[in-house]
Coordinates of C-alpha atoms and ligand atoms in Angstrom, one line a residue:
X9 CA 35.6 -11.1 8.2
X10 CA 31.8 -11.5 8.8
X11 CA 31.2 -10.2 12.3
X12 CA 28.2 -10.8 14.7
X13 CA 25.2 -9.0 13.8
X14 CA 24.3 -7.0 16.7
X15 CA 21.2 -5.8 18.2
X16 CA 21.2 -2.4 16.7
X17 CA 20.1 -0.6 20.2
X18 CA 21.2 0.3 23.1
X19 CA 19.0 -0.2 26.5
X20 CA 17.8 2.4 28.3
X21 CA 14.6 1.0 30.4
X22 CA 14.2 -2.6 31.9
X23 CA 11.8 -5.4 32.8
X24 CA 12.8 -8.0 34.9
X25 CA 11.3 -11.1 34.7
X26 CA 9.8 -13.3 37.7
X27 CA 11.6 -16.7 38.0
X28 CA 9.8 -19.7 38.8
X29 CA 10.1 -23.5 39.6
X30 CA 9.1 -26.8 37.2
X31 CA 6.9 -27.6 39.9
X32 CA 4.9 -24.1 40.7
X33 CA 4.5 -24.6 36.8
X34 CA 3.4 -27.7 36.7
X35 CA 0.9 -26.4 38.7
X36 CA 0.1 -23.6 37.0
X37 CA -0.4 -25.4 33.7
X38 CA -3.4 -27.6 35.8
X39 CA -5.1 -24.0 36.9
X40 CA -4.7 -23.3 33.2
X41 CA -6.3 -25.9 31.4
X42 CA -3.1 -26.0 29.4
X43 CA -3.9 -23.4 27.6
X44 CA -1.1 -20.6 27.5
X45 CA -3.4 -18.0 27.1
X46 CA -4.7 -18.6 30.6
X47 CA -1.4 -18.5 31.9
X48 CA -0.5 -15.0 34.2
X49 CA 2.2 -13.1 32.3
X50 CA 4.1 -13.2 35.5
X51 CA 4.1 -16.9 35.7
X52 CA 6.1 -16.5 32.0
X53 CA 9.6 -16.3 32.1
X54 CA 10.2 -15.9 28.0
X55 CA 6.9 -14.9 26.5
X56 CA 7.2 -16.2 22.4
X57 CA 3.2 -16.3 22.3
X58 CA 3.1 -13.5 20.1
X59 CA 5.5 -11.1 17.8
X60 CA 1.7 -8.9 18.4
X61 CA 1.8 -5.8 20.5
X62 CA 4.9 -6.8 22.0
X63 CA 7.2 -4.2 21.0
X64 CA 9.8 -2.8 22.6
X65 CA 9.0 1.1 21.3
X66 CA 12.1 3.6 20.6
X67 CA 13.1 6.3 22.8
X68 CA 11.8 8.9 19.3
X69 CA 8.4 7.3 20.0
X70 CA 8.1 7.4 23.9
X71 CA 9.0 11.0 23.4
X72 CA 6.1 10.9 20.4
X73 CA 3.6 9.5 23.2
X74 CA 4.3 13.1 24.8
X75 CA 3.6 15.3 22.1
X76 CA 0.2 13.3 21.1
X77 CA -2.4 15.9 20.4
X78 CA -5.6 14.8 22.1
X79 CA -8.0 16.3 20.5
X80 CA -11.4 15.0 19.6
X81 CA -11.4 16.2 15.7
X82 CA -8.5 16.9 13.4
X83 CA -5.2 16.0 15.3
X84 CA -1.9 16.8 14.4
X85 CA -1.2 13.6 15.6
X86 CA -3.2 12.0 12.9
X87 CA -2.0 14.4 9.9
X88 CA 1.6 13.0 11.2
X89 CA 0.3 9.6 11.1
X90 CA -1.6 9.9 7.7
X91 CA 1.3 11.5 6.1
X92 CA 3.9 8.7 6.8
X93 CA 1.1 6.1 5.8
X94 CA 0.1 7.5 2.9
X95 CA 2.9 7.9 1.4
X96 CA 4.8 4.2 1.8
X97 CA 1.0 3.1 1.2
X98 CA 0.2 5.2 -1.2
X99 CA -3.5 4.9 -0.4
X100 CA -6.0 7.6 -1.1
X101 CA -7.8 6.8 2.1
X102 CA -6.2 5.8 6.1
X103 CA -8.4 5.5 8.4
X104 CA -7.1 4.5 11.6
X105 CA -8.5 1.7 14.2
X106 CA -7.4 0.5 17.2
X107 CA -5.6 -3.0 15.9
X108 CA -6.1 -5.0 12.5
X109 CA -9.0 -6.8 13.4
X110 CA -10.9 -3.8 13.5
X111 CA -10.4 -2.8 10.1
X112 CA -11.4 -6.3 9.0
X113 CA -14.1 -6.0 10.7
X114 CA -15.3 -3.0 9.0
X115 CA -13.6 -4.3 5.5
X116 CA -16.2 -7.6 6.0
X117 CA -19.5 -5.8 7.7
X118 CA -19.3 -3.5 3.8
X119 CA -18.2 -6.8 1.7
X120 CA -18.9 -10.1 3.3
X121 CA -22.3 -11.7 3.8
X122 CA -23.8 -14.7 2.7
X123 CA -22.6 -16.4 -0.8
X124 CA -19.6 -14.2 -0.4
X125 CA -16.1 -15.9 -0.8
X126 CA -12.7 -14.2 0.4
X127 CA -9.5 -16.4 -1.5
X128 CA -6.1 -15.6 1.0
X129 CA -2.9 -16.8 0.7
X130 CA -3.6 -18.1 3.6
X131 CA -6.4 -16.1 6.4
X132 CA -5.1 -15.5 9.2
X133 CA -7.6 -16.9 12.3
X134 CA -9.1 -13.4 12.9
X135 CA -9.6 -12.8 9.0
X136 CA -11.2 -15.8 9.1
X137 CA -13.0 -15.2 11.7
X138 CA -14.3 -12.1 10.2
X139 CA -15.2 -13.3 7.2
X140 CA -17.3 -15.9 8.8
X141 CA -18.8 -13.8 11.0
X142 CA -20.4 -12.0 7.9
X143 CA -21.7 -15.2 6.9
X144 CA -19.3 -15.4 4.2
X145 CA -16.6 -18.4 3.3
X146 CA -12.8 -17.9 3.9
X147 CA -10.4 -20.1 1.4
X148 CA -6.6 -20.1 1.5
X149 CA -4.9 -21.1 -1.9
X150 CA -1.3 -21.6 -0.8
X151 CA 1.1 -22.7 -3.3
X152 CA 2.2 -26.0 -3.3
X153 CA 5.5 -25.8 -1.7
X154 CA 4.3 -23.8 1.1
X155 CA 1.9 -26.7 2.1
X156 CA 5.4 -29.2 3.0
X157 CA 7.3 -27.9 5.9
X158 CA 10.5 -29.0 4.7
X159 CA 10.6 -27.8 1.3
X160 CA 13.3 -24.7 1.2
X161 CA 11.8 -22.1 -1.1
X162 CA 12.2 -18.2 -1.1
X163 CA 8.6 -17.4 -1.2
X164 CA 6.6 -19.4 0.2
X165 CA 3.9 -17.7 1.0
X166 CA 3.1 -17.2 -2.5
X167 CA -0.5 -17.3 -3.5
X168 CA -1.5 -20.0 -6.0
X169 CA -2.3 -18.1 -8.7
X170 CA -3.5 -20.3 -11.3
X171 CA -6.0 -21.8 -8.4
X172 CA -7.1 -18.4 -8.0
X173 CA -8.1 -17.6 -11.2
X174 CA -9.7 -21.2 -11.2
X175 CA -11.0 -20.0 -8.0
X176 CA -12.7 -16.8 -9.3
X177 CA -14.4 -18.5 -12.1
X178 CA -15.8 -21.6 -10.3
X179 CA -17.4 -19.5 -7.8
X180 CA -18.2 -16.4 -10.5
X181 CA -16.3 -13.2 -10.0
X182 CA -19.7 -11.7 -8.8
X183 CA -19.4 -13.7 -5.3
X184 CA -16.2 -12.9 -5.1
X185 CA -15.7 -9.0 -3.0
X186 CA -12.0 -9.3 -2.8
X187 CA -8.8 -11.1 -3.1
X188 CA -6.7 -10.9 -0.1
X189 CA -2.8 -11.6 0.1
X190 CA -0.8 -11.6 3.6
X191 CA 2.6 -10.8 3.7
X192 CA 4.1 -12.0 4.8
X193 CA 1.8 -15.4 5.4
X194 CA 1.4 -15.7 9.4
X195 CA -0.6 -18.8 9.7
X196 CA 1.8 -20.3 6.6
X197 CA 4.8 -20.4 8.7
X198 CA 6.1 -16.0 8.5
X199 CA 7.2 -17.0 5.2
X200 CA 7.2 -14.3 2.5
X201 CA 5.9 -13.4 -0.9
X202 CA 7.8 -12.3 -3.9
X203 CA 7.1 -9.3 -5.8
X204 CA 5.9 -11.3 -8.8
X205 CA 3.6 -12.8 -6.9
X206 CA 2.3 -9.5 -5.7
X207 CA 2.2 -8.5 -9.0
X208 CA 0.6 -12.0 -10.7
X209 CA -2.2 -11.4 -7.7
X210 CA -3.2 -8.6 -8.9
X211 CA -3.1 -9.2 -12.7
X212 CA -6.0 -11.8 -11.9
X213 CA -7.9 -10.2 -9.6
X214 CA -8.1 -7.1 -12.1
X215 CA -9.0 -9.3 -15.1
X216 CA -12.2 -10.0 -13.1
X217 CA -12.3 -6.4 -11.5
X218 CA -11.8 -7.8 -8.4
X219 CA -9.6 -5.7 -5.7
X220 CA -6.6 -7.0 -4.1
X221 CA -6.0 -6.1 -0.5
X222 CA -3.1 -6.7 1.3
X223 CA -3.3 -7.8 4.9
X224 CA 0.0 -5.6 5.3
X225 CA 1.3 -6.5 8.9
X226 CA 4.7 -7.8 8.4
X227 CA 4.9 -5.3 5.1
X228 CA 8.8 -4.5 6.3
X229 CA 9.8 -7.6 7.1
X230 CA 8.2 -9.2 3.5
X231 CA 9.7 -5.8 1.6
X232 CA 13.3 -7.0 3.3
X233 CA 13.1 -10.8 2.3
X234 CA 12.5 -9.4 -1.3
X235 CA 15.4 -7.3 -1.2
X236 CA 17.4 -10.3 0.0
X237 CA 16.3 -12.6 -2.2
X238 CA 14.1 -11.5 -5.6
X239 CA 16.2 -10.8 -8.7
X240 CA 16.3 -7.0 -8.9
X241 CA 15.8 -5.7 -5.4
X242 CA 18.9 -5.8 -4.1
X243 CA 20.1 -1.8 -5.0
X244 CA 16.7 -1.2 -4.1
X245 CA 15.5 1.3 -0.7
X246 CA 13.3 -1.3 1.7
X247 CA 11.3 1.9 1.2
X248 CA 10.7 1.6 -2.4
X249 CA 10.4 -1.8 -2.5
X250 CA 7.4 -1.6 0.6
X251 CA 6.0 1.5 -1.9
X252 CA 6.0 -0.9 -4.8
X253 CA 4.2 -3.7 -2.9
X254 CA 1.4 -1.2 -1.9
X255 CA 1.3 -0.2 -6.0
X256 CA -0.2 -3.3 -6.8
X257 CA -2.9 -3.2 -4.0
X258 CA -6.0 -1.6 -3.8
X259 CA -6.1 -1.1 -0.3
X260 CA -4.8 -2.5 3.0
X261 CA -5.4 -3.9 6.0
X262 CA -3.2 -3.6 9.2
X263 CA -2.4 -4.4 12.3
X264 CA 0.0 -2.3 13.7
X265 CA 1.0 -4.1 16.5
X266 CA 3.6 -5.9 14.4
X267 CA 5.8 -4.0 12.3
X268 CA 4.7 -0.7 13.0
X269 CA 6.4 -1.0 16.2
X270 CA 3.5 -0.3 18.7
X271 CA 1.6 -1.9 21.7
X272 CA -1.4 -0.8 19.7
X273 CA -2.8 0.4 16.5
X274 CA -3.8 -0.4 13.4
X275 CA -5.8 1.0 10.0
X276 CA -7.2 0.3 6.9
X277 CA -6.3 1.6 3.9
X278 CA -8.4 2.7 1.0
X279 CA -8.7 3.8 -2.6
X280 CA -12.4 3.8 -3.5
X281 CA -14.1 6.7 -2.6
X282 CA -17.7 5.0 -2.2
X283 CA -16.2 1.9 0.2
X284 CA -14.4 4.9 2.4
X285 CA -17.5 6.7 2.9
X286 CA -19.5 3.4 4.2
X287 CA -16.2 2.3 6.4
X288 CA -15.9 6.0 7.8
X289 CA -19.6 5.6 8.9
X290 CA -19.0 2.2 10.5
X291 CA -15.6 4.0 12.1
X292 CA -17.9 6.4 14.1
X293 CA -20.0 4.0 15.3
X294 CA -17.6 1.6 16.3
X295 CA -14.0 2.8 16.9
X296 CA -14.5 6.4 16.8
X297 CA -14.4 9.6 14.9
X298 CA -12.0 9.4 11.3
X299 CA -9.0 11.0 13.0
X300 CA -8.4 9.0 15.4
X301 CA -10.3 5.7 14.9
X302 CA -10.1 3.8 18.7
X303 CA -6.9 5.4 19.3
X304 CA -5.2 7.9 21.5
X305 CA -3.5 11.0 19.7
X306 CA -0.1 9.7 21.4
X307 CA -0.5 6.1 19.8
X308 CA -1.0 7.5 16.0
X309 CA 2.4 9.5 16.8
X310 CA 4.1 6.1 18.3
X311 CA 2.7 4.5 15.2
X312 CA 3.7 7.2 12.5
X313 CA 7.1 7.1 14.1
X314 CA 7.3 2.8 14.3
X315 CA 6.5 2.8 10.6
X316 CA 9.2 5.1 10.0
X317 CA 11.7 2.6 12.1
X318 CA 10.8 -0.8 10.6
X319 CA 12.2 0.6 7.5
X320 CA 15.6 0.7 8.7
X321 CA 17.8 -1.8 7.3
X322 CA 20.1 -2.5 10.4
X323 CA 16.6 -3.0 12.3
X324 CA 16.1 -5.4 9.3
X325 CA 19.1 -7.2 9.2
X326 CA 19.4 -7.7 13.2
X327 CA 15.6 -8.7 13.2
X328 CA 15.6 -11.7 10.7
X329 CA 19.0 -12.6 11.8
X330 CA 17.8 -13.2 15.6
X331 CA 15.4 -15.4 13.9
X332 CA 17.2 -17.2 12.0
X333 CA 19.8 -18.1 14.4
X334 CA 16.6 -19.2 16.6
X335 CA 16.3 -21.6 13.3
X336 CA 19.9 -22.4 12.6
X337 CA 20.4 -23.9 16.1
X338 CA 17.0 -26.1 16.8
X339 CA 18.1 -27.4 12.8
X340 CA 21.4 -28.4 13.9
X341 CA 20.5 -30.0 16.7
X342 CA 18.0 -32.1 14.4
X343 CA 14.7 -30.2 15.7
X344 CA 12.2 -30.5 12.5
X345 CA 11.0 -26.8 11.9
X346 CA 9.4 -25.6 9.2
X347 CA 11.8 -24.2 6.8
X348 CA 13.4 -21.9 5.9
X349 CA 13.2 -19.8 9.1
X350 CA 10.2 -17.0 8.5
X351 CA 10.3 -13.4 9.2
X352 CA 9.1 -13.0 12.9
X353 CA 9.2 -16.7 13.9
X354 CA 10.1 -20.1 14.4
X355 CA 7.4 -22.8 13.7
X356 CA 8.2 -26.4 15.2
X357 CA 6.8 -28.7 12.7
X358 CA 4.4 -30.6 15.6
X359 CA 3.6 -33.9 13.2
X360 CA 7.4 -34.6 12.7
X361 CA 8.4 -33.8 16.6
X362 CA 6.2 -35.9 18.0
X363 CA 4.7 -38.1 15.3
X364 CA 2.9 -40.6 18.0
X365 CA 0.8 -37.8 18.5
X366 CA -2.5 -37.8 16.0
X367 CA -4.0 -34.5 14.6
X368 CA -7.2 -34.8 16.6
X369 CA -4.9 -35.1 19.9
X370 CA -2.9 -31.9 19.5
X371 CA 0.5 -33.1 18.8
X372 CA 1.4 -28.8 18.9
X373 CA -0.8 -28.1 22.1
X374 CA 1.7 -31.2 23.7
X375 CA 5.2 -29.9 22.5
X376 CA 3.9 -25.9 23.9
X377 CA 2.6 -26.8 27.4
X378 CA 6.1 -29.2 27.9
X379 CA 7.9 -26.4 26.8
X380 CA 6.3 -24.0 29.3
X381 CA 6.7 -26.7 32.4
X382 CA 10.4 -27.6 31.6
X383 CA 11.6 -24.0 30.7
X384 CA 8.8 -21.2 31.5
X385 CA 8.6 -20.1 27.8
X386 CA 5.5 -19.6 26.4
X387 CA 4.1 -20.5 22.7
X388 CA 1.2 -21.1 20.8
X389 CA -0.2 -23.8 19.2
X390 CA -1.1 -23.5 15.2
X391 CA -2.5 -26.7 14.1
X392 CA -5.6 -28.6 14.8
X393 CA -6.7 -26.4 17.7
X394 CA -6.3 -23.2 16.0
X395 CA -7.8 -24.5 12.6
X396 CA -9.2 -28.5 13.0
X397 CA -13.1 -28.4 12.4
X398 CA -15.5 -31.2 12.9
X399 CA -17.2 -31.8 8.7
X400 CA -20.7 -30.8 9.2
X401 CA -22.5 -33.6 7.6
X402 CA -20.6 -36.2 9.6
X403 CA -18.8 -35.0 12.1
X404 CA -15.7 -36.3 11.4
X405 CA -12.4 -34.1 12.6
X406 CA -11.0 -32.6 9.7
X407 CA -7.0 -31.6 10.2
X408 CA -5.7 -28.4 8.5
X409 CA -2.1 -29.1 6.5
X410 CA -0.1 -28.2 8.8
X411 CA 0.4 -28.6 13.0
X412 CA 2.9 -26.0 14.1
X413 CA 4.2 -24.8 17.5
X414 CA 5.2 -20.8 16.6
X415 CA 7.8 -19.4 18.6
X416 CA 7.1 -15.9 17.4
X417 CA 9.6 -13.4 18.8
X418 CA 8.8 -9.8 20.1
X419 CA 10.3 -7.0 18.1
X420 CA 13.4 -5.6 20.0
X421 CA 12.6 -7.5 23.6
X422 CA 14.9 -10.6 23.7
X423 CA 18.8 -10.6 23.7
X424 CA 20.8 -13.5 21.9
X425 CA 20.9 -15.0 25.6
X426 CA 17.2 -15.2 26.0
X427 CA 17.2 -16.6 22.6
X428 CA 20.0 -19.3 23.5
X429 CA 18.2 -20.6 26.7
X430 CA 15.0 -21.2 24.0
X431 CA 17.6 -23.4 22.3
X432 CA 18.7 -25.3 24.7
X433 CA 14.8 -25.9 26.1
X434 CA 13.5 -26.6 22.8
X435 CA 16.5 -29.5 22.2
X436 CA 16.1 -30.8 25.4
X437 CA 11.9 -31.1 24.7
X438 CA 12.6 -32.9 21.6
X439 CA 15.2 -35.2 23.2
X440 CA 12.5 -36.3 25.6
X441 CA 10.1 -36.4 22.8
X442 CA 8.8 -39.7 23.5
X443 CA 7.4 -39.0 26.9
X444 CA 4.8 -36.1 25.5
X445 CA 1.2 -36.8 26.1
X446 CA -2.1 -36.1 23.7
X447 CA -4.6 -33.8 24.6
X448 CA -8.2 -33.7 24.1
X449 CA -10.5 -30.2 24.5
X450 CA -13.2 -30.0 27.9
X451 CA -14.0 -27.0 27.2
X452 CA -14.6 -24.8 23.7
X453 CA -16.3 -21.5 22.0
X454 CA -17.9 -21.6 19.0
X455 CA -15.6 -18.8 17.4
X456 CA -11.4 -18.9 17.8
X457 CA -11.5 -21.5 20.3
X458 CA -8.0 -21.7 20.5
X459 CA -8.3 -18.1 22.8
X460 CA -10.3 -19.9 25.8
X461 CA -10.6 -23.8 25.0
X462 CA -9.2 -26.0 28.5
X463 CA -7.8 -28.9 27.8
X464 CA -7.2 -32.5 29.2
X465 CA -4.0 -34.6 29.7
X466 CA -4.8 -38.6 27.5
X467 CA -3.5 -41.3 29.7
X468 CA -2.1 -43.7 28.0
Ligands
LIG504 C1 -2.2 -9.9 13.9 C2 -2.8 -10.1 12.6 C3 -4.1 -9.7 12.3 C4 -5.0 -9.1 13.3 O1 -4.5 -8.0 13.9 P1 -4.8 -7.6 15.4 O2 -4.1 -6.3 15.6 O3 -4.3 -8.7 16.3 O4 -6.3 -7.4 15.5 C5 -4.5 -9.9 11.0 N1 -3.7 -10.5 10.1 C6 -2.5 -11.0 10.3 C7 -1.7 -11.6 9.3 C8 -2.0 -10.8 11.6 O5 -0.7 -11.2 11.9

């Protein structure tokens, strides 16, 4: 008989959480601008904003935070750390920073630039962002059936590969630094890429000598889905499978916060000797000295231990199962979500939930503050405020694919309980579906504006 899957832990410290009325929120929402990241944590009573940083860490790695060696140059905390990474990366070169975006921001200041292009899977915001930021253009090249939110598929977050190479040649190989592929794809919905992908990636980006980087946050969780579901994995360690992924790379991003089990951390990984030497030199400058990057000794032990943990297939197995169920339920219940359920979260699909909401009035932003006022949980809005953009010869709002509402869940944090009481909120919102509102922005910055924008309730 198939039993429950169990969380695969036992609790030994705990938070409680602050309760609070539908009508202090109400309120809270106004003071807000209905943006959940201006919300108090404290005013949250289940916090799905982000799977990022929001780790519950193991009792091995509290007990790693006491044995951090602090010092300024050559840590044994960092050997630790650059041991375990090297070898599941199998990268010539870690060099530690203190969350992804910091290694894509030294990736980008050595590559990016002007006339640059950067192909993705799909970018996620602070890629993006990057890349930008350099002057250079971002462009995702999903495949097809990860662009319809209803299609089942095992991989979709599969890179198009024949639009790539169409890619590489329309823009000449020259302009293009790097290819990047995220695994698995955030902004695409959590969903994963196959092996074969991996590998087809790479064969395309080396027939222009072009380097493939991974943006390697979820690298567990996508290593897991391809032992579940990619012909030939299944007899396969998660380990050696997460070691074959890395084979096909040239180097790495990563943010650590997600499946390396920490609060904070991150690094890049390198193999050519000439791009570690520049990104070393931009390290000092910016994060700090090569063995430690902007981290604490203690953190590079918490993260050489997290990497360690996410590798563990009853970790694994209870992590994708909690979201699944998450996906199972709201599907039953006749919620439209993008399917199949991803690796660290649950993505309402926003255009079929509340379809009398246009793009260009935030169907998502609508379905995530109603879901914070009726049931204090908090999520984030991935559609036209995250991505929409205003076409520069005529202004006109231009949608991306997709509008999502991501339920992403935090890595060991939530019981099946809390996750039950997000059911039975999210059914009840989409019940009730009719009475949600558009919203229009009052207030934005010129770079991820989804961070700070405030927002306005449209009467009808
Ligand atoms: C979180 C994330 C990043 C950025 O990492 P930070 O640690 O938040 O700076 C980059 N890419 C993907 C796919 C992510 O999920």
């Amino acid at each position: 008989m198939m039993k429950t899957i169990i969380e695969p832990f036992k609790i030994k410290t705990v938070e409680p959480i602050r309760f609070t009325t539908v009508d202090e929120r109400t309120s809270i929402l106004q003071d807000a601008g209905y943006n959940p990241f201006m919300i108090r944590a404290d005013d949250v009573l289940i916090d799905l904003l982000t799977d990022s940083g929001t780790s519950a860490m193991s009792a091995e790695q509290w007990a790693g935070i006491m044995q951090g060696d602090e010092s300024y140059a050559g840590a044994r905390s960092f050997f630790r750390f650059e041991k375990v990474a090297k070898e599941l990366t199998g990268f010539t070169y870690i060099i530690p920073t203190h969350q992804g975006r910091a290694a894509e921001k030294i990736l980008l200041t050595l590559l990016g630039g002007p006339g640059k292009c950067f192909p993705n899977n799909t970018h996620f915001d602070t890629t993006r962002a990057n890349i930008e930021f350099s002057g250079a253009e971002a462009f995702d090249l999903l495949n097809p059936a990860g662009k319809d939110p209803s299609a089942i598929a095992d991989f979709k977050g599969n890179m198009d590969v024949e639009a790539l190479d169409r890619f590489i040649r329309e823009k000449g190989p020259s302009n293009v630094p790097l290819v990047m592929l995220t695994v698995t794809n955030n902004a695409g919905g959590g969903q994963p890429v196959s092996m074969l992908n991996i590998r087809q990636t790479k064969e395309v980006a080396a027939k222009y000598g072009i380097p493939l980087f991974l943006d390697a946050c979820r690298f567990a969780e996508n290593a897991f889905f391809i032992k579940k579901r990619e012909p030939g994995y299944r007899d396969k360690s998660v380990k050696e499978i997460v070691q074959e992924m890395f084979s096909y790379a040239d180097g790495c991003t990563m943010s650590a916060k997600k499946d390396a089990l920490v609060n904070m951390g991150g690094f890049l990984g390198l193999n050519d000797d000439t791009l570690a030497v520049n990104a070393r030199n931009i390290l000092i400058v910016t994060e700090g000295f090569p063995t430690y990057g902007g981290l604490a000794g203690r953190d590079l032990e918490a993260m050489a231990q997290g990497l360690t943990e996410a590798l563990d297939e009853h970790y694994l197995t209870y992590r994708l199962r909690s979201v699944e169920y998450l996906g199972e339920k709201l599907t039953q219940a006749g919620v439209p979500i993008l399917q199949p359920p991803g690796g660290h979260a649950i993505y309402l699909d926003a255009k079929r939930f509340a379809p009398h909401i246009p793009p260009q009035q935030f169907p998502g932003q609508s379905i995530v503050c109603e879901l914070y006022r009726l049931g204090g949980i908090r999520s984030v809005e991935i559609g036209s405020v995250m991505f929409g953009k205003s076409d520069k010869l005529t202004g006109k709002f231009i949608a991306p694919a997709l509008e999502l509402v991501r339920l992403a869940i935090p890595r060991r944090v939530y019981t099946q309980s809390h996750i039950d009481y997000v059911i039975e909120c999210v059914i009840e919102v989409y019940n009730n579906r009719a009475s949600l509102r558009g919203f229009k922005i009052v207030l934005e910055a010129a770079l991820l504006r989804h961070f700070t924008a405030r927002f306005g309730v449209l009467q009808e």
